Amino acid sequence: MDPEVVSNFLSEQREAAPEDLQPSFLTIEDYWDRKLWHQLTDVLEEYFHDPASASQRLPLFRSFILSFAEKINQLNFVSLGLLAASQCSDDHERLIFLTHLTEKVDKPSSQDAYVYALVAASEVKLRLQDLEGARKDLNKAESILDTFDSVETEVHATFYRTNASFYQAKLDFAAYYRNALLYLACIDLKTLTPQDSQTRAYDLSVAALISDSIYNFGELLLHPILNSLTNTEHAWLRELLFAFNRGDLAAYNVLENNLLKCSLLEEHKTFLWQKISLSALTEAVFRRPPHDRAMTFATISQETHVQPQEIEILIMKALSLGLLRGSIDQVAEIARINWVQPKVLDMKQIDNMRLRLKDWDSSVNQLGHWIEGVGKDVWAA
């Protein structure tokens, strides 16, 4: 590119920029003239991240940055492109811009940048309701990511965020839940606004509750994102999750009226009752010591508030989901359980386990004293 043309263009942009940003253009022109591409990239990224630069991002990208695109880090090039794309007039123009950007970095040496741009394009397709096109791009991005030994965290974060949005649009709650948690694992939560944190915590909580394959909320219950719901209008949702985790039917009955506040939860009200019943069953088994897990149907009915004629179906459901392991004696109406799925414990459950350990310790001591008492002659010999 002709140095005089570049100099004139940057002079025009400097005059159009806010006064406090104008010195940046002198630095930009200096680095460009000296071919200090790394330093030039850094100052451009800093400039593009300034909200006051919004109106100049597209002209700078199209008329300046593209002229030396091959000379800078391609991941940084895409990052600048994404910041420029935010200033497109609508998503249709933005998709055209990102499609060209994706094609430009589709080279063997810059596959990480290609994935970054491809996922950004798929995110726009999602907003345009082109779910099929978005899924195609995401599948291609995933297949490339699987070949990398390592990649920048930002690339993974963008992929998981967009993948989660796709599954949320498809109402695939389990897949959304997994990808949303993976996204949160890739970012610093401090970068999220309080509103973003609350929205993600709310969506994750709803997905966990109404998914027919998620019965263990441990990862979410331990995640700091859930604390963003505390002291908000959605605080009841956090309490509901903990009630499900400990199989607390009384707490569920208290919180049940809040389901009206969320259409998805209200639509799945019957399923939620079945789910809390399963949780109550696993909790009832967990509270018992391993040698006392042969439970009559009547006992299970009392513990879970499920009708006696539905107890066998409830146990079979728990067995099929892998929540319990054991057998059913249909004639005697007894369930013999030998294993219960591990889960995160709250303080009350931990205290119950402490008491059980004390009982076990006491039983061991009693057995020891009994053996010592009846075996004196043996020990003496």
Coordinates of N, CA and C in Angstrom, one line a residue, residues 46-224:
E46 N -5.9 -2.0 21.6 CA -6.2 -1.0 22.6 C -7.1 0.1 22.1
Y47 N -6.9 0.5 20.9 CA -7.7 1.6 20.4 C -9.1 1.1 20.1
F48 N -9.2 -0.1 19.5 CA -10.5 -0.7 19.2 C -11.4 -1.0 20.4
H49 N -10.7 -1.3 21.5 CA -11.5 -1.6 22.7 C -12.0 -0.4 23.4
D50 N -11.5 0.8 23.0 CA -12.1 2.0 23.6 C -13.4 2.3 22.9
P51 N -14.5 2.4 23.7 CA -15.8 2.6 23.2 C -15.9 3.8 22.3
A52 N -15.1 4.8 22.5 CA -15.1 6.1 21.7 C -14.6 5.8 20.2
S53 N -14.0 4.7 20.0 CA -13.5 4.4 18.7 C -14.5 3.7 17.8
A54 N -15.7 3.4 18.3 CA -16.7 2.6 17.6 C -16.9 3.0 16.1
S55 N -17.1 4.2 15.8 CA -17.4 4.7 14.5 C -16.2 4.5 13.5
Q56 N -15.0 4.4 14.0 CA -13.8 4.3 13.1 C -13.3 2.8 12.9
R57 N -13.9 1.9 13.6 CA -13.4 0.5 13.5 C -13.5 -0.1 12.1
L58 N -14.7 0.0 11.5 CA -14.9 -0.5 10.2 C -14.0 0.1 9.1
P59 N -13.9 1.5 9.1 CA -13.0 2.1 8.1 C -11.6 1.7 8.3
L60 N -11.1 1.7 9.6 CA -9.7 1.3 9.8 C -9.4 -0.1 9.4
F61 N -10.4 -1.0 9.7 CA -10.2 -2.4 9.3 C -10.1 -2.6 7.8
R62 N -11.1 -2.0 7.1 CA -11.2 -2.2 5.7 C -10.1 -1.5 4.9
S63 N -9.8 -0.3 5.3 CA -8.8 0.5 4.5 C -7.4 0.5 5.0
F64 N -7.2 -0.1 6.2 CA -5.8 0.0 6.8 C -5.3 -1.4 7.2
I65 N -6.1 -2.0 8.1 CA -5.6 -3.3 8.7 C -5.5 -4.4 7.6
L66 N -6.5 -4.5 6.7 CA -6.4 -5.5 5.7 C -5.2 -5.4 4.8
S67 N -4.6 -4.3 4.7 CA -3.4 -4.1 3.9 C -2.2 -4.8 4.4
F68 N -2.1 -5.1 5.7 CA -1.0 -5.9 6.3 C -1.5 -7.1 7.1
A69 N -2.7 -7.6 6.8 CA -3.2 -8.7 7.5 C -2.3 -9.9 7.6
E70 N -1.6 -10.2 6.5 CA -0.8 -11.4 6.5 C 0.5 -11.3 7.4
K71 N 0.8 -10.0 7.8 CA 2.0 -9.8 8.6 C 1.8 -9.9 10.1
I72 N 0.6 -10.0 10.6 CA 0.3 -10.0 12.0 C -0.3 -11.3 12.4
N73 N -0.3 -11.5 13.7 CA -0.8 -12.8 14.3 C -2.3 -12.9 13.8
Q74 N -2.6 -14.0 13.3 CA -4.0 -14.2 12.7 C -5.1 -14.2 13.7
L75 N -4.8 -14.7 14.9 CA -5.8 -14.7 15.9 C -6.1 -13.2 16.4
N76 N -5.1 -12.4 16.4 CA -5.3 -11.0 16.8 C -6.0 -10.3 15.6
F77 N -5.7 -10.7 14.4 CA -6.3 -10.1 13.2 C -7.9 -10.4 13.3
V78 N -8.2 -11.6 13.6 CA -9.6 -11.9 13.8 C -10.3 -11.2 14.9
S79 N -9.6 -11.0 16.0 CA -10.1 -10.3 17.2 C -10.4 -8.8 16.7
L80 N -9.5 -8.2 16.0 CA -9.8 -6.9 15.4 C -11.0 -6.9 14.5
G81 N -11.1 -7.9 13.7 CA -12.2 -8.0 12.8 C -13.5 -8.2 13.5
L82 N -13.6 -8.9 14.6 CA -14.8 -9.1 15.4 C -15.2 -7.8 16.0
L83 N -14.2 -7.0 16.5 CA -14.5 -5.7 17.1 C -15.1 -4.7 16.0
A84 N -14.5 -4.8 14.8 CA -15.0 -4.0 13.7 C -16.4 -4.5 13.3
A85 N -16.7 -5.8 13.3 CA -18.0 -6.3 12.9 C -19.1 -5.8 13.8
S86 N -18.8 -5.5 15.0 CA -19.8 -5.0 16.0 C -20.4 -3.7 15.5
Q87 N -19.8 -3.0 14.6 CA -20.3 -1.8 14.1 C -21.1 -1.9 12.8
C88 N -21.2 -3.1 12.3 CA -22.1 -3.3 11.1 C -23.5 -2.9 11.4
S89 N -24.2 -2.5 10.3 CA -25.6 -1.9 10.5 C -26.6 -2.9 11.0
D90 N -26.4 -4.2 10.6 CA -27.3 -5.2 11.0 C -26.6 -6.6 10.9
D91 N -27.3 -7.6 11.3 CA -26.7 -9.0 11.3 C -26.5 -9.5 9.9
H92 N -27.3 -9.1 8.9 CA -27.1 -9.5 7.6 C -25.7 -9.0 7.0
E93 N -25.5 -7.7 7.3 CA -24.2 -7.1 6.9 C -23.1 -7.7 7.7
R94 N -23.3 -8.0 8.9 CA -22.3 -8.6 9.8 C -21.9 -10.0 9.3
L95 N -22.9 -10.7 8.9 CA -22.6 -12.1 8.4 C -21.7 -12.1 7.2
I96 N -22.0 -11.2 6.3 CA -21.2 -11.1 5.0 C -19.8 -10.7 5.4
F97 N -19.6 -9.7 6.3 CA -18.3 -9.3 6.8 C -17.5 -10.5 7.4
L98 N -18.2 -11.2 8.3 CA -17.5 -12.3 9.0 C -17.2 -13.5 8.1
T99 N -18.1 -13.7 7.1 CA -17.8 -14.8 6.1 C -16.6 -14.5 5.3
H100 N -16.4 -13.2 4.9 CA -15.1 -12.8 4.2 C -13.9 -13.0 5.1
L101 N -14.1 -12.6 6.4 CA -13.0 -12.7 7.4 C -12.6 -14.2 7.6
T102 N -13.6 -15.0 7.7 CA -13.4 -16.5 7.8 C -12.6 -17.0 6.7
E103 N -13.0 -16.7 5.5 CA -12.3 -17.2 4.3 C -10.9 -16.7 4.2
K104 N -10.6 -15.5 4.7 CA -9.2 -15.0 4.7 C -8.3 -15.7 5.6
V105 N -8.8 -16.3 6.7 CA -7.9 -17.0 7.6 C -8.0 -18.5 7.5
D106 N -8.7 -19.0 6.5 CA -8.8 -20.4 6.3 C -7.6 -21.0 5.6
K107 N -6.5 -21.1 6.4 CA -5.2 -21.6 5.9 C -4.7 -22.6 7.0
P108 N -3.9 -23.6 6.5 CA -3.3 -24.6 7.5 C -2.6 -24.0 8.7
S109 N -2.0 -22.8 8.5 CA -1.1 -22.2 9.5 C -2.0 -21.4 10.5
S110 N -3.2 -21.2 10.2 CA -4.0 -20.3 11.1 C -5.4 -20.9 11.4
Q111 N -5.4 -22.2 11.7 CA -6.7 -22.9 11.9 C -7.4 -22.4 13.2
D112 N -6.6 -22.0 14.2 CA -7.2 -21.5 15.4 C -8.0 -20.2 15.1
A113 N -7.4 -19.3 14.3 CA -8.1 -18.1 13.9 C -9.3 -18.4 13.0
Y114 N -9.2 -19.4 12.2 CA -10.3 -19.8 11.4 C -11.5 -20.3 12.2
V115 N -11.2 -21.1 13.3 CA -12.2 -21.5 14.2 C -12.9 -20.4 14.9
Y116 N -12.0 -19.4 15.3 CA -12.5 -18.2 16.0 C -13.5 -17.5 15.2
A117 N -13.1 -17.2 13.9 CA -14.0 -16.5 13.0 C -15.2 -17.3 12.6
L118 N -15.1 -18.6 12.4 CA -16.2 -19.5 12.0 C -17.3 -19.5 13.1
V119 N -16.8 -19.6 14.4 CA -17.8 -19.6 15.5 C -18.5 -18.3 15.6
A120 N -17.8 -17.2 15.4 CA -18.4 -15.9 15.4 C -19.5 -15.7 14.3
A121 N -19.2 -16.3 13.1 CA -20.2 -16.3 12.1 C -21.4 -17.1 12.4
S122 N -21.2 -18.3 13.1 CA -22.3 -19.1 13.5 C -23.2 -18.5 14.5
E123 N -22.6 -17.6 15.3 CA -23.3 -16.9 16.4 C -24.3 -15.9 15.7
V124 N -23.9 -15.3 14.6 CA -24.8 -14.4 13.9 C -25.9 -15.2 13.2
K125 N -25.5 -16.4 12.7 CA -26.5 -17.2 12.0 C -27.6 -17.6 13.0
L126 N -27.2 -17.9 14.3 CA -28.2 -18.2 15.3 C -29.2 -17.1 15.5
R127 N -28.6 -15.8 15.5 CA -29.5 -14.7 15.7 C -30.5 -14.5 14.5
L128 N -30.0 -15.0 13.3 CA -30.8 -14.9 12.1 C -31.7 -16.1 11.9
Q129 N -31.8 -17.0 13.0 CA -32.6 -18.2 13.0 C -32.2 -19.2 12.0
D130 N -30.9 -19.1 11.5 CA -30.4 -20.2 10.6 C -29.7 -21.2 11.4
L131 N -30.5 -22.0 12.1 CA -30.0 -23.0 13.0 C -29.2 -24.1 12.3
E132 N -29.6 -24.5 11.1 CA -28.9 -25.5 10.4 C -27.6 -25.1 10.0
G133 N -27.5 -23.8 9.5 CA -26.2 -23.3 9.1 C -25.2 -23.1 10.3
A134 N -25.8 -22.7 11.4 CA -25.0 -22.5 12.6 C -24.4 -23.8 13.1
R135 N -25.3 -24.9 13.0 CA -24.9 -26.2 13.5 C -23.7 -26.8 12.6
K136 N -23.9 -26.5 11.3 CA -22.8 -27.0 10.4 C -21.5 -26.3 10.7
D137 N -21.5 -25.0 10.9 CA -20.3 -24.3 11.3 C -19.7 -24.8 12.6
L138 N -20.6 -25.0 13.6 CA -20.1 -25.4 14.9 C -19.5 -26.8 14.9
N139 N -20.1 -27.7 14.1 CA -19.6 -29.0 13.9 C -18.2 -29.0 13.3
K140 N -18.0 -28.1 12.3 CA -16.7 -28.0 11.6 C -15.7 -27.4 12.6
A141 N -16.1 -26.4 13.4 CA -15.2 -25.9 14.4 C -14.8 -26.9 15.4
E142 N -15.8 -27.7 15.9 CA -15.5 -28.7 16.9 C -14.5 -29.8 16.4
S143 N -14.7 -30.2 15.1 CA -13.8 -31.2 14.6 C -12.4 -30.7 14.5
I144 N -12.2 -29.4 14.2 CA -10.8 -28.8 14.2 C -10.3 -28.6 15.6
L145 N -11.1 -28.2 16.5 CA -10.6 -28.0 17.9 C -10.1 -29.3 18.5
D146 N -10.8 -30.4 18.1 CA -10.4 -31.8 18.6 C -9.0 -32.2 18.2
T147 N -8.5 -31.6 17.1 CA -7.2 -31.9 16.6 C -6.0 -31.1 17.3
F148 N -6.4 -30.1 18.0 CA -5.4 -29.2 18.7 C -4.9 -29.8 20.0
D149 N -3.6 -29.7 20.2 CA -3.1 -30.0 21.5 C -3.4 -28.9 22.5
S150 N -3.3 -27.7 22.0 CA -3.7 -26.6 22.9 C -4.2 -25.4 22.0
V151 N -5.0 -24.5 22.6 CA -5.5 -23.4 21.8 C -5.8 -22.3 22.8
E152 N -5.8 -21.1 22.4 CA -6.1 -20.0 23.3 C -7.5 -20.2 23.9
T153 N -7.5 -19.8 25.2 CA -8.8 -20.0 26.0 C -9.9 -19.3 25.4
E154 N -9.7 -18.1 24.8 CA -10.7 -17.3 24.2 C -11.4 -18.0 23.1
V155 N -10.7 -18.9 22.3 CA -11.3 -19.6 21.2 C -12.2 -20.7 21.8
H156 N -11.8 -21.4 22.8 CA -12.6 -22.4 23.4 C -13.9 -21.7 24.1
A157 N -13.7 -20.6 24.7 CA -14.8 -19.9 25.4 C -15.8 -19.5 24.4
T158 N -15.4 -19.0 23.3 CA -16.3 -18.5 22.3 C -17.1 -19.7 21.7
F159 N -16.4 -20.8 21.5 CA -17.1 -22.0 21.0 C -18.1 -22.5 21.9
Y160 N -17.8 -22.7 23.2 CA -18.7 -23.2 24.2 C -19.9 -22.3 24.4
R161 N -19.6 -21.0 24.4 CA -20.7 -20.0 24.6 C -21.7 -20.1 23.4
T162 N -21.2 -20.2 22.2 CA -22.1 -20.3 21.0 C -22.8 -21.6 20.9
N163 N -22.1 -22.7 21.3 CA -22.7 -24.0 21.3 C -23.8 -24.1 22.3
A164 N -23.6 -23.5 23.4 CA -24.6 -23.4 24.5 C -25.9 -22.7 23.9
S165 N -25.6 -21.6 23.3 CA -26.8 -20.8 22.7 C -27.5 -21.6 21.7
F166 N -26.8 -22.4 20.9 CA -27.5 -23.3 19.9 C -28.4 -24.3 20.6
Y167 N -27.9 -25.0 21.6 CA -28.7 -26.0 22.3 C -29.8 -25.4 23.1
Q168 N -29.6 -24.1 23.5 CA -30.7 -23.5 24.2 C -31.8 -23.2 23.3
A169 N -31.5 -22.7 22.1 CA -32.5 -22.5 21.0 C -33.2 -23.7 20.6
K170 N -32.5 -24.9 20.7 CA -33.1 -26.2 20.3 C -33.8 -26.8 21.5
L171 N -33.8 -26.2 22.7 CA -34.4 -26.7 23.9 C -33.8 -28.1 24.3
D172 N -32.5 -28.2 24.0 CA -31.7 -29.4 24.4 C -31.0 -29.0 25.7
F173 N -31.7 -29.2 26.8 CA -31.3 -28.6 28.1 C -30.0 -29.3 28.6
A174 N -29.9 -30.6 28.5 CA -28.7 -31.3 29.0 C -27.4 -30.8 28.2
A175 N -27.5 -30.7 26.9 CA -26.4 -30.2 26.1 C -26.1 -28.7 26.4
Y176 N -27.1 -27.9 26.6 CA -26.9 -26.5 27.0 C -26.2 -26.4 28.3
Y177 N -26.6 -27.2 29.3 CA -26.1 -27.2 30.6 C -24.6 -27.5 30.6
R178 N -24.2 -28.6 29.8 CA -22.8 -29.0 29.7 C -21.9 -27.9 29.1
N179 N -22.4 -27.4 28.0 CA -21.6 -26.3 27.3 C -21.6 -25.0 28.0
A180 N -22.6 -24.7 28.7 CA -22.6 -23.4 29.4 C -21.6 -23.5 30.6
L181 N -21.6 -24.6 31.3 CA -20.6 -24.8 32.4 C -19.2 -24.8 31.8
L182 N -19.0 -25.4 30.6 CA -17.6 -25.4 30.0 C -17.2 -24.0 29.7
Y183 N -18.2 -23.2 29.2 CA -17.9 -21.8 28.9 C -17.4 -21.0 30.1
L184 N -18.2 -21.2 31.2 CA -17.8 -20.5 32.5 C -16.5 -21.0 33.0
A185 N -16.1 -22.2 32.7 CA -14.8 -22.7 33.1 C -13.6 -22.1 32.3
C186 N -14.0 -21.5 31.2 CA -12.9 -20.9 30.3 C -12.7 -19.4 30.5
I187 N -13.6 -18.8 31.4 CA -13.5 -17.3 31.5 C -13.3 -17.0 33.0
D188 N -12.9 -15.7 33.2 CA -12.9 -15.1 34.5 C -14.3 -14.6 34.8
L189 N -14.9 -15.1 35.8 CA -16.3 -14.6 36.1 C -16.4 -13.1 36.4
K190 N -15.3 -12.5 36.8 CA -15.3 -11.1 37.0 C -15.5 -10.3 35.8
T191 N -15.3 -10.9 34.6 CA -15.5 -10.2 33.3 C -17.0 -10.1 33.0
L192 N -17.8 -10.9 33.7 CA -19.3 -10.8 33.4 C -19.9 -9.7 34.3
T193 N -20.9 -9.0 33.7 CA -21.6 -8.0 34.4 C -22.5 -8.7 35.4
P194 N -23.0 -8.1 36.5 CA -23.9 -8.7 37.4 C -25.2 -9.3 36.7
Q195 N -25.7 -8.5 35.7 CA -26.8 -9.0 35.0 C -26.5 -10.2 34.2
D196 N -25.4 -10.3 33.5 CA -25.0 -11.5 32.8 C -24.9 -12.7 33.7
S197 N -24.2 -12.5 34.8 CA -24.1 -13.6 35.8 C -25.4 -14.1 36.2
Q198 N -26.3 -13.2 36.5 CA -27.7 -13.7 37.0 C -28.4 -14.4 35.9
T199 N -28.3 -13.9 34.6 CA -29.0 -14.5 33.5 C -28.4 -15.9 33.3
R200 N -27.1 -16.1 33.3 CA -26.5 -17.4 33.1 C -26.8 -18.4 34.2
A201 N -26.8 -17.9 35.5 CA -27.2 -18.7 36.6 C -28.6 -19.1 36.5
Y202 N -29.5 -18.2 36.1 CA -30.9 -18.6 36.0 C -31.2 -19.6 34.9
D203 N -30.5 -19.4 33.7 CA -30.7 -20.4 32.6 C -30.1 -21.7 33.0
L204 N -29.0 -21.7 33.6 CA -28.4 -23.0 34.0 C -29.3 -23.8 35.0
S205 N -29.8 -23.0 36.0 CA -30.7 -23.6 37.0 C -31.9 -24.2 36.4
V206 N -32.6 -23.5 35.5 CA -33.8 -24.0 34.8 C -33.4 -25.3 34.0
A207 N -32.3 -25.2 33.2 CA -31.9 -26.4 32.4 C -31.6 -27.6 33.3
A208 N -31.0 -27.4 34.4 CA -30.7 -28.5 35.3 C -31.9 -29.1 35.9
L209 N -32.9 -28.3 36.2 CA -34.2 -28.8 36.7 C -35.0 -29.6 35.7
I210 N -35.1 -29.1 34.5 CA -36.1 -29.7 33.6 C -35.4 -30.7 32.6
S211 N -34.1 -30.9 32.7 CA -33.5 -31.9 31.9 C -33.8 -33.3 32.4
D212 N -34.1 -34.2 31.5 CA -34.5 -35.5 31.9 C -33.3 -36.4 32.0
S213 N -32.1 -35.9 31.9 CA -30.9 -36.7 32.1 C -29.9 -36.1 33.2
I214 N -30.3 -35.0 33.8 CA -29.4 -34.4 34.8 C -30.1 -34.6 36.2
Y215 N -29.6 -35.5 37.0 CA -30.1 -35.7 38.3 C -29.1 -35.4 39.4
N216 N -27.9 -34.9 39.0 CA -26.9 -34.6 40.0 C -26.4 -33.2 39.6
F217 N -26.8 -32.2 40.5 CA -26.5 -30.8 40.3 C -25.2 -30.3 40.9
G218 N -24.3 -31.3 41.3 CA -23.2 -30.9 42.1 C -22.3 -29.9 41.5
E219 N -22.0 -30.0 40.2 CA -21.1 -29.0 39.6 C -21.7 -27.6 39.6
L220 N -23.0 -27.5 39.5 CA -23.6 -26.2 39.5 C -23.8 -25.6 40.9
L221 N -24.1 -26.5 41.9 CA -24.3 -26.1 43.2 C -23.0 -25.6 43.8
L222 N -21.9 -26.1 43.4 CA -20.6 -25.6 43.9 C -20.0 -24.5 43.1
H223 N -20.7 -24.1 42.0 CA -20.1 -23.0 41.1 C -20.5 -21.6 41.7
P224 N -19.5 -20.7 41.8 CA -19.8 -19.4 42.3 C -20.9 -18.6 41.5

